[in-house]
Short mmCIF file of C-alpha atoms in Angstrom, two decimals:
data_model
loop_
_atom_site.label_atom_id
_atom_site.label_comp_id
_atom_site.label_asym_id
_atom_site.label_seq_id
_atom_site.Cartn_x
_atom_site.Cartn_y
_atom_site.Cartn_z
CA MET R 1 125.86 74.92 153.22
CA ARG R 2 122.58 76.74 152.73
CA VAL R 3 121.51 77.50 149.15
CA ILE R 4 119.14 80.39 148.58
CA LYS R 5 117.30 80.57 145.28
CA LEU R 6 116.54 84.09 144.07
CA THR R 7 114.30 84.96 141.18
CA LEU R 8 114.97 88.24 139.42
CA LEU R 9 112.12 89.80 137.50
CA ILE R 10 113.08 92.78 135.37
CA LEU R 11 110.08 95.09 135.45
CA PRO R 12 109.15 96.75 132.17
CA PHE R 13 108.99 100.46 132.93
CA ALA R 14 107.73 101.48 129.49
CA PHE R 15 104.08 102.05 130.35
CA SER R 16 102.52 104.64 128.08
CA SER R 17 100.30 105.84 130.91
CA LEU R 18 99.34 105.11 134.48
CA PRO R 19 95.83 103.83 135.07
CA ASP R 20 93.37 106.54 136.15
CA CYS R 21 92.43 106.73 139.80
CA HIS R 22 88.91 105.38 140.20
CA PRO R 23 86.89 108.18 141.88
CA GLU R 24 85.55 105.85 144.57
CA TYR R 25 89.02 104.42 145.30
CA ASN R 26 91.20 107.54 145.62
CA GLU R 27 92.15 108.61 149.14
CA ASN R 28 95.03 110.03 151.19
CA PHE R 29 95.54 107.04 153.49
CA TYR R 30 93.77 103.86 152.38
CA VAL R 31 91.10 102.35 150.15
CA GLU R 32 89.44 98.95 150.19
CA LEU R 33 88.15 96.78 147.38
CA LYS R 34 85.41 94.68 148.97
CA SER R 35 83.55 91.56 147.92
CA GLN R 36 81.99 91.82 144.46
CA GLU R 37 83.73 95.16 143.72
CA HIS R 38 86.03 95.60 140.73
CA ILE R 39 88.14 98.05 138.78
CA LEU R 40 88.34 98.03 134.99
CA ARG R 41 91.31 98.15 132.66
CA GLY R 42 92.64 101.71 132.76
CA GLU R 43 91.47 102.20 136.38
CA ALA R 44 93.28 101.94 139.70
CA LEU R 45 93.10 102.17 143.46
CA CYS R 46 95.09 105.27 144.45
CA VAL R 47 96.59 106.36 147.77
CA ASN R 48 98.80 109.45 148.05
CA GLY R 49 101.26 108.84 145.20
CA TRP R 50 100.77 105.06 145.02
CA THR R 51 98.67 103.33 142.33
CA PHE R 52 97.48 99.71 142.15
CA GLY R 53 95.62 98.92 138.97
CA ILE R 54 95.56 97.92 135.32
CA PRO R 55 97.23 100.18 132.72
CA GLU R 56 95.07 100.52 129.61
CA ASP R 57 97.91 99.72 127.20
CA THR R 58 99.14 96.46 128.75
CA GLY R 59 96.35 94.94 130.84
CA GLU R 60 98.89 94.02 133.55
CA VAL R 61 98.13 94.28 137.27
CA VAL R 62 100.76 96.71 138.57
CA LEU R 63 101.75 98.54 141.77
CA PHE R 64 103.29 101.97 141.04
CA GLN R 65 104.98 104.52 143.25
CA GLY R 66 104.61 107.70 141.24
CA ASP R 67 105.26 106.52 137.67
CA GLN R 68 107.70 103.74 138.67
CA ALA R 69 106.44 100.14 138.62
CA LYS R 70 107.32 98.39 141.90
CA TRP R 71 105.51 95.06 141.30
CA ILE R 72 103.74 93.30 138.41
CA ALA R 73 101.52 90.23 138.67
CA THR R 74 103.17 87.06 137.36
CA ASP R 75 102.00 83.51 136.82
CA ILE R 76 103.42 80.45 138.59
CA HIS R 77 106.27 80.32 136.03
CA GLY R 78 107.29 83.95 136.65
CA ASN R 79 105.81 85.26 133.39
CA VAL R 80 104.13 88.67 133.50
CA VAL R 81 100.34 88.31 133.21
CA GLU R 82 98.91 90.51 130.43
CA GLY R 83 95.46 91.10 128.97
CA CYS R 84 93.45 91.71 132.14
CA ASP R 85 90.22 93.61 131.47
CA PHE R 86 89.15 93.88 135.11
CA LEU R 87 90.36 93.10 138.63
CA ASN R 88 87.66 91.65 140.86
CA MET R 89 87.38 90.89 144.57
CA ASN R 90 85.39 87.68 144.29
CA LYS R 91 82.65 86.75 146.74
CA GLY R 92 84.62 83.64 147.71
CA GLY R 93 87.61 85.70 148.85
CA THR R 94 89.91 85.54 145.81
CA LEU R 95 91.39 88.60 144.14
CA ALA R 96 91.51 87.84 140.40
CA CYS R 97 92.05 89.54 137.07
CA TYR R 98 89.92 88.46 134.14
CA GLU R 99 89.75 88.73 130.41
CA GLY R 100 86.18 89.71 129.55
CA THR R 101 83.55 91.83 131.26
CA PRO R 102 82.39 91.94 134.91
CA GLY R 103 79.33 89.78 135.52
CA ASN R 104 79.86 87.75 132.34
CA PRO R 105 80.13 84.05 133.21
CA THR R 106 82.34 83.45 130.15
CA SER R 107 85.07 85.81 131.44
CA SER R 108 88.25 83.83 132.07
CA ALA R 109 90.59 84.29 135.04
CA LEU R 110 94.20 85.06 134.06
CA TRP R 111 95.62 85.54 137.57
CA ALA R 112 94.33 85.00 141.11
CA LYS R 113 95.47 85.26 144.73
CA GLY R 114 93.72 83.96 147.80
CA CYS R 115 93.56 81.02 150.16
CA PRO R 116 91.68 77.76 149.85
CA GLY R 117 88.93 77.24 152.36
CA ASN R 118 86.61 79.72 153.98
CA THR R 119 87.81 83.12 152.80
CA LYS R 120 84.34 84.57 152.19
CA ASN R 121 84.21 88.31 152.91
CA ALA R 122 87.93 88.84 152.28
CA PHE R 123 88.89 92.25 150.88
CA VAL R 124 91.87 94.16 149.49
CA ARG R 125 93.25 96.99 151.61
CA PHE R 126 95.60 99.43 149.88
CA ASP R 127 97.16 101.53 152.65
CA ARG R 128 100.28 103.71 152.36
CA ARG R 129 100.74 103.68 156.15
CA TRP R 130 101.04 99.88 156.35
CA TRP R 131 103.83 97.50 155.64
CA PRO R 132 103.12 95.88 153.19
CA ILE R 133 101.10 98.39 151.19
CA VAL R 134 98.69 95.98 149.39
CA ARG R 135 97.01 93.24 151.43
CA LEU R 136 94.34 90.65 150.76
CA MET R 137 92.77 90.30 154.20
CA LYS R 138 90.08 88.54 156.17
CA GLN R 139 89.22 89.28 159.80
CA GLY R 140 92.56 90.99 160.45
CA ASN R 141 94.65 88.20 158.88
CA THR R 142 96.78 88.79 155.78
CA LEU R 143 96.20 86.15 153.10
CA TRP R 144 98.49 87.72 150.45
CA SER R 145 100.46 90.95 150.22
CA VAL R 146 102.89 93.16 148.26
CA SER R 147 105.36 95.48 150.01
CA GLN R 148 106.44 98.97 148.99
CA GLN R 149 109.61 97.42 147.53
CA GLY R 150 107.57 95.04 145.36
CA VAL R 151 108.10 91.93 147.47
CA GLU R 152 105.16 89.55 147.28
CA ASP R 153 104.26 87.38 150.24
CA HIS R 154 101.66 84.65 150.06
CA PRO R 155 101.16 82.74 153.29
CA CYS R 156 98.72 80.56 151.37
CA GLU R 157 98.49 80.02 147.64
CA LEU R 158 95.76 78.97 145.24
#
């Protein structure tokens, strides 16, 4: 007999407002967050009705379709991560949200996704034409992703 363990995360849909589309990351088809680039709390990557960013009121990293949350970043215990002040594509290839300010060495990471080893020059591609819609990539390989239905896939984990 095969046992399948399912984890159900009830998404809180009570966001007071969606994050604003960052002017440099707002397109019809796709946007990329490259090494050393970041978005701040209240900002987002936006692609034709989809939003991936940090709502000002909660500081959570969220994927929205319209105003409906499809996915929210959680820690290894399944708890929703709150209090992110910025989301950064680190030079080493890790996508991470931090409490603090960009460039400040005392900022602390609250959540991160990536792969151990040589992932330098990885980037996030947010593309409504792809399945899944959010991908952490390097040289054509997906390191981590979230689908349009909010399913997270992490071929490698930090």
